[in-house]
Amino acid sequence: MKALFLSFWLLLASTTATLAQQTPTGIRPLDQLVAAINTKSVEPLQPFLVSETRVGSLPATYTPQLLAQLIPGFGPVENVRLVRQTPEGANIRYVCAFTRQGTEKEYDFLVSAEGKFLELNLAKASVKKIATAATALELTTPPAVTVPMRLLDGLIVVEAEVDGRRGNFLLDSGAPALMLNQREFAANPGETTATAGGMRGVNGSMGSYSYHTTQSFDWAGIRFQNREVPTLDLTSLEQRLKGLKLLGLIGYNLLDQYALTLDYRAAQVQLRKPDPDPTGPAPLLSVPFTLRGHLPILEATASGQTWQLALDSGAQYNLLDQQYAPTFQKTLRKKENVTLQGADNLSRTVVSGQVPELQVGGKLAFRNQSTVFTDISHLNSKPGQVPVQGLVGYPFLSQYRTTIDFVNKQVRFYNW
């Protein structure tokens, strides 16, 4: 039974199912506050309140009524990050960043030496948007970019420069944003990290994250200056890339103004702002996709069924949820059990093999698709979203010259 590293596919966990598995901050009053918010009940918070507890600048006599109104409608909190803690006499003021609906806001709380809340400043916050949109970075975006790429076990590596340092970045369209390597880029002064939900991949938690104030970033003319960028521990990914040192990941928020072409045979990545009157060869097929968050979702058929699949350049293999393995039992080629290792270094035994054919648009065939079946239920826990049955990565994207047009929401396939 061989070991297999599937993907470094990242996304922001934003569901109550993920919240149930949060890593606490280790500060009991704060953890109980999050529990109160996510259960919409003041009860978990009661042991940490005293008669002097104030909400904002309002008198303490109003606190019970205010909390009864604030707590049920405040959440859910998707992620918690301890920004800093500062002593104030015998008390400690904590500044925490709460993520709700993809937006991060900082709140401060004064806690007594006995662990009781003296101030709960839930009604006043400074906004810090998690960088999952290109506009949040105020990018300089040239009309066209062509860069060389290296292919390592199905993963795309490009070069970019950050704070005057040039180095390797994984091009991962399945990541929501540009992320830097925590080992290489220190957190902002006075900032500590805590995980509560945080980043997750298809095979486990990605651990805690922080922010680094980036003075300059340049990827072939795609530039920004003086912006906070999330940082993650990329050690496990580097190990699986044969020890290649990474400065970070390039994700969706640097791509979403472009049509991204992956030319594996020419070893090139091309970015073009869509032209209303394009020239050049016609595609073999052009199909629309829907955008679920930062993930393009297209339809494909296999084994007589239609599947909703996410496109992900950071996936070494295709992936389908484990519940669908019986559907492919009779047709799956080269079937075997493999050990799937995720970015959390945990291992699971799963089924893998080759799906003989995926069809897109009812006519374009993608043959011998290396596919792994594993649990991706956490990707479908957010209410109201169209369920995703799996994702397609290198085996799918490399069969044709593929263009993912994030602006017009189309994917186009060309002959080599």
XYZ file of C-alpha atoms in Angstrom:
416
model
C 0.000 0.000 0.000
C 1.636 3.227 -1.126
C 1.524 6.659 0.490
C -0.055 9.521 -1.406
C -0.138 13.281 -0.864
C -3.281 14.476 -2.575
C -3.486 18.238 -2.513
C -2.691 21.419 -0.697
C -6.165 22.696 -1.472
C -7.035 25.491 0.919
C -10.239 27.255 1.721
C -11.631 29.242 4.592
C -13.672 27.017 6.854
C -16.889 28.940 7.402
C -19.423 26.514 8.779
C -20.837 25.589 12.135
C -19.671 22.009 11.500
C -16.113 23.258 11.441
C -16.724 25.409 14.476
C -17.476 22.322 16.509
C -13.865 21.237 15.977
C -12.234 24.589 16.753
C -8.980 24.748 18.643
C -9.561 27.001 21.670
C -7.503 30.111 22.349
C -6.612 28.702 25.760
C -8.121 31.748 27.481
C -11.263 30.427 29.113
C -13.372 33.625 29.215
C -12.709 34.205 25.490
C -13.455 30.601 24.574
C -16.717 30.734 26.520
C -17.638 33.988 24.786
C -17.222 32.264 21.396
C -19.272 29.314 22.693
C -22.028 31.707 23.768
C -22.041 33.435 20.378
C -22.126 30.191 18.398
C -24.873 28.660 20.553
C -26.791 31.971 20.541
C -27.098 31.767 24.310
C -25.715 33.962 27.077
C -25.624 30.960 29.426
C -21.996 29.824 28.703
C -20.901 33.398 29.437
C -22.698 33.843 32.767
C -19.915 32.486 35.057
C -17.547 35.101 33.574
C -19.758 38.138 34.181
C -19.792 40.351 37.263
C -21.954 43.273 38.310
C -19.322 45.680 36.931
C -19.234 44.123 33.441
C -19.913 46.759 30.790
C -20.718 46.462 27.087
C -18.859 49.267 25.367
C -19.233 52.578 27.190
C -22.755 51.895 28.433
C -23.490 51.585 32.160
C -23.148 48.122 33.680
C -26.844 48.116 34.600
C -27.661 47.682 30.901
C -25.368 44.690 30.396
C -27.898 41.852 30.855
C -30.353 43.362 28.368
C -27.617 44.235 25.872
C -26.072 40.755 25.912
C -29.506 39.166 25.546
C -29.898 41.166 22.318
C -26.309 41.025 21.018
C -25.325 37.404 21.558
C -28.108 35.632 19.567
C -27.574 37.805 16.490
C -23.820 38.268 16.598
C -22.537 34.967 15.199
C -21.537 32.589 14.019
C -17.843 33.210 14.576
C -15.931 31.276 11.915
C -12.429 31.968 13.187
C -10.760 33.527 16.217
C -7.310 35.069 16.263
C -5.666 36.488 19.377
C -3.993 39.670 18.144
C -2.389 40.893 21.373
C -2.794 41.094 25.128
C -1.780 44.068 27.248
C -1.717 44.336 31.051
C -3.776 47.128 32.604
C -2.882 47.046 36.274
C -3.998 43.665 37.595
C -6.241 43.184 34.557
C -5.490 42.147 30.964
C -6.918 43.680 27.803
C -7.243 41.167 24.977
C -7.637 42.198 21.347
C -9.197 39.398 19.311
C -10.017 39.187 15.618
C -13.331 37.441 14.932
C -14.114 36.280 11.409
C -17.783 36.359 10.435
C -18.961 35.764 6.850
C -15.400 36.054 5.581
C -14.770 39.452 7.178
C -12.401 39.873 10.097
C -13.060 42.483 12.785
C -11.076 43.258 15.903
C -12.764 43.477 19.308
C -11.198 44.186 22.677
C -12.087 42.749 26.070
C -10.891 43.649 29.560
C -10.568 40.629 31.844
C -9.894 40.783 35.571
C -7.200 38.809 37.410
C -9.989 36.433 38.459
C -10.887 35.729 34.830
C -14.088 37.804 34.764
C -15.088 40.184 31.972
C -14.972 43.854 32.973
C -15.500 45.152 29.426
C -17.092 43.405 26.453
C -16.606 45.720 23.499
C -18.696 43.758 21.030
C -20.493 46.736 19.565
C -17.385 48.563 18.395
C -14.949 47.074 15.927
C -12.273 47.922 13.413
C -12.664 46.058 10.137
C -9.901 43.994 8.600
C -11.000 42.134 5.487
C -9.456 38.726 4.991
C -7.678 39.041 1.666
C -9.843 36.888 -0.576
C -10.572 39.528 -3.201
C -8.091 41.194 -5.514
C -9.541 44.627 -4.798
C -8.611 44.189 -1.134
C -4.963 44.186 -2.230
C -5.253 47.200 -4.594
C -3.259 45.378 -7.241
C -1.371 46.731 -10.185
C -2.498 44.356 -12.941
C -0.871 44.376 -16.392
C -3.096 43.310 -19.304
C -1.068 40.161 -20.024
C 1.473 38.044 -18.193
C 3.388 34.951 -19.312
C 5.648 33.198 -16.820
C 7.560 29.918 -16.859
C 6.492 27.168 -14.521
C 8.008 24.032 -13.056
C 5.910 20.928 -12.565
C 6.643 18.849 -9.463
C 4.418 15.793 -9.002
C 1.532 17.572 -10.694
C 1.951 20.828 -8.753
C 2.809 24.145 -10.447
C 5.717 26.173 -9.075
C 6.417 29.746 -10.242
C 8.722 32.511 -9.053
C 7.748 35.836 -7.515
C 9.349 38.507 -5.341
C 8.233 39.611 -1.903
C 9.989 42.250 0.211
C 12.959 42.141 -2.147
C 13.321 38.346 -1.955
C 12.783 36.222 -5.049
C 11.682 32.642 -4.556
C 9.279 29.798 -5.232
C 5.498 29.996 -4.945
C 2.963 27.229 -5.463
C 0.293 28.317 -7.962
C -2.861 27.061 -6.281
C -6.133 28.330 -7.725
C -7.913 26.365 -4.993
C -6.421 28.661 -2.350
C -8.560 31.716 -1.614
C -5.678 34.165 -1.432
C -1.976 34.853 -1.558
C -0.397 33.288 1.532
C 3.171 33.502 2.769
C 5.350 30.932 4.503
C 5.247 31.548 8.245
C 8.835 30.416 8.634
C 10.065 33.059 6.193
C 7.863 36.016 7.138
C 7.384 37.015 10.749
C 4.056 38.004 12.237
C 3.379 41.664 12.812
C 4.912 42.966 16.091
C 2.816 42.151 19.138
C 0.639 39.676 17.268
C 0.174 36.069 18.277
C -1.819 33.400 16.492
C -4.655 31.156 17.516
C -6.679 28.714 15.486
C -10.434 28.343 15.731
C -11.609 26.841 12.477
C -8.934 28.556 10.433
C -7.648 27.151 7.189
C -8.650 23.646 6.182
C -7.738 21.384 3.316
C -9.440 18.331 1.901
C -7.535 16.232 4.404
C -7.264 18.134 7.643
C -6.663 21.432 9.369
C -3.915 23.695 8.076
C -3.111 25.014 11.550
C -2.947 28.533 12.884
C -2.267 31.546 10.730
C -1.013 35.039 11.260
C -0.406 38.186 9.198
C 2.739 39.784 7.827
C 2.835 43.397 6.661
C 4.274 42.990 3.175
C 6.199 45.999 1.936
C 6.194 44.893 -1.697
C 5.067 41.973 -3.837
C 5.746 41.461 -7.545
C 4.737 38.519 -9.706
C 5.683 39.400 -13.296
C 4.133 42.864 -12.939
C 1.196 41.926 -10.703
C 2.132 44.121 -7.759
C 1.020 45.646 -4.505
C 2.652 47.456 -1.598
C 2.153 47.780 2.146
C -0.592 45.222 2.723
C -1.151 42.582 5.384
C -0.926 39.057 3.944
C -1.896 35.825 5.769
C 0.938 33.453 6.682
C 0.783 29.678 7.151
C 3.180 26.912 8.125
C 4.108 25.320 4.777
C 6.655 22.834 6.145
C 4.655 19.718 5.306
C 4.075 20.912 1.756
C 7.793 21.622 1.270
C 8.629 18.123 2.451
C 6.360 16.631 -0.179
C 7.891 18.870 -2.833
C 11.239 17.111 -2.302
C 12.463 19.778 0.076
C 11.809 22.715 -2.257
C 11.754 25.936 -0.222
C 8.607 28.009 -0.691
C 8.007 31.658 0.009
C 4.265 31.124 -0.270
C 1.182 30.239 -2.307
C -0.410 32.271 -5.092
C -4.176 31.942 -4.863
C -7.449 33.255 -6.228
C -7.116 36.895 -5.205
C -4.208 37.364 -7.643
C -6.035 35.554 -10.452
C -9.628 36.724 -10.451
C -9.120 39.625 -12.883
C -7.696 37.286 -15.517
C -8.234 34.352 -17.792
C -5.678 31.832 -16.519
C -4.166 29.449 -19.106
C -2.253 26.392 -17.908
C 0.029 25.160 -20.682
C 1.723 22.108 -19.204
C 3.492 21.136 -22.439
C 5.055 24.555 -22.964
C 5.713 24.822 -19.194
C 4.029 28.226 -19.114
C 1.349 30.026 -17.164
C -0.460 32.764 -19.074
C -2.695 35.443 -17.592
C -4.764 37.611 -19.931
C -7.416 40.173 -19.208
C -10.341 38.943 -21.322
C -10.572 40.460 -24.803
C -14.111 41.144 -26.119
C -12.807 40.333 -29.645
C -10.361 37.479 -29.093
C -8.066 36.251 -31.848
C -6.290 32.943 -32.187
C -7.478 29.356 -32.468
C -11.007 28.479 -31.469
C -11.343 26.253 -28.413
C -12.438 22.654 -28.699
C -15.039 23.456 -26.073
C -16.089 26.425 -23.962
C -18.409 25.803 -21.013
C -19.690 28.082 -18.264
C -18.940 27.554 -14.613
C -20.435 28.898 -11.428
C -18.237 30.475 -8.806
C -18.763 29.121 -5.301
C -16.726 31.472 -3.175
C -13.374 31.373 -4.945
C -13.886 27.934 -6.531
C -15.034 27.464 -10.158
C -17.614 24.657 -10.313
C -18.354 22.909 -13.597
C -20.464 19.913 -14.558
C -19.020 16.644 -15.825
C -20.538 13.230 -16.418
C -19.127 9.835 -15.508
C -20.687 6.422 -14.839
C -24.014 7.736 -16.084
C -24.233 10.534 -13.537
C -23.629 14.286 -13.535
C -21.120 15.638 -11.041
C -20.468 19.125 -9.702
C -16.676 19.446 -9.607
C -14.379 22.229 -8.437
C -11.375 23.189 -10.573
C -8.132 23.292 -8.593
C -4.620 23.720 -10.003
C -3.230 22.819 -6.573
C -4.582 19.246 -6.657
C -2.195 16.493 -7.746
C -5.102 14.091 -8.256
C -8.814 14.310 -8.882
C -10.967 13.717 -5.856
C -14.501 12.465 -5.279
C -16.295 12.091 -1.978
C -15.902 8.610 -0.514
C -19.653 8.003 -0.601
C -19.438 7.741 -4.406
C -16.829 4.965 -4.488
C -19.508 2.244 -4.953
C -20.745 4.052 -8.094
C -17.362 3.420 -9.735
C -16.741 -0.037 -8.262
C -17.229 -1.908 -11.559
C -15.463 0.573 -13.833
C -12.582 1.880 -11.718
C -9.221 0.819 -13.166
C -6.020 0.140 -11.222
C -7.973 0.200 -8.005
C -5.945 0.130 -4.787
C -5.931 1.316 -1.196
C -3.530 4.175 -0.530
C -2.427 6.149 2.493
C -3.567 9.724 2.062
C -1.407 12.255 3.885
C -2.723 15.755 4.408
C -1.104 19.032 5.343
C -1.827 18.181 8.990
C 0.493 15.137 8.621
C -2.342 12.776 9.543
C -2.814 9.647 7.436
C -5.999 7.965 6.232
C -6.482 4.845 4.139
C -8.615 5.570 1.089
C -9.515 4.074 -2.290
C -7.843 5.339 -5.464
C -7.887 4.362 -9.132
C -8.500 5.589 -12.650
C -11.946 6.737 -13.730
C -12.035 5.589 -17.404
C -13.689 8.755 -18.685
C -15.114 12.076 -17.628
C -17.141 14.004 -20.187
C -17.611 17.777 -20.227
C -20.201 19.525 -22.359
C -21.523 16.170 -23.506
C -18.711 15.671 -26.025
C -15.177 16.336 -24.748
C -13.631 13.272 -23.115
C -11.034 13.246 -20.328
C -9.688 9.707 -20.105
C -7.917 7.678 -17.418
C -8.502 10.206 -14.663
C -6.467 9.357 -11.554
C -8.952 9.814 -8.712
C -8.967 9.441 -4.937
C -12.123 8.855 -2.877
C -12.110 10.511 0.554
C -14.326 12.482 2.905
C -14.994 16.055 1.741
C -18.167 16.616 3.769
C -16.722 19.729 5.428
C -16.738 21.435 2.019
C -20.526 21.108 1.879
C -21.490 22.126 5.382
C -22.422 25.732 4.626
C -26.192 26.030 4.155
C -27.543 27.294 0.849
C -24.595 26.319 -1.324
C -24.776 23.944 -4.279
C -23.133 20.696 -3.118
C -19.765 19.801 -4.595
C -19.110 16.110 -5.211
C -15.383 16.489 -5.806
C -12.609 18.419 -7.471
C -10.456 17.994 -10.557
C -6.785 18.894 -10.658
C -3.681 17.924 -12.616
C -5.026 14.771 -14.373
C -7.946 16.791 -15.747
C -6.275 20.144 -16.400
C -3.302 18.607 -18.215
C -5.212 16.670 -20.902
C -5.812 19.832 -22.919
C -4.483 23.371 -22.842
C -6.948 24.777 -20.356
C -8.058 28.368 -19.770
C -10.036 29.289 -16.657
C -11.627 32.678 -17.353
C -12.491 34.013 -13.910
C -13.996 37.226 -15.319
C -16.480 35.680 -17.774
C -16.882 32.492 -15.734
C -15.987 30.118 -18.544
C -13.501 27.315 -18.921
C -12.068 26.693 -22.392
C -10.174 23.672 -23.687
C -7.749 23.824 -26.634
C -5.664 21.362 -28.593
C -1.967 21.440 -27.793
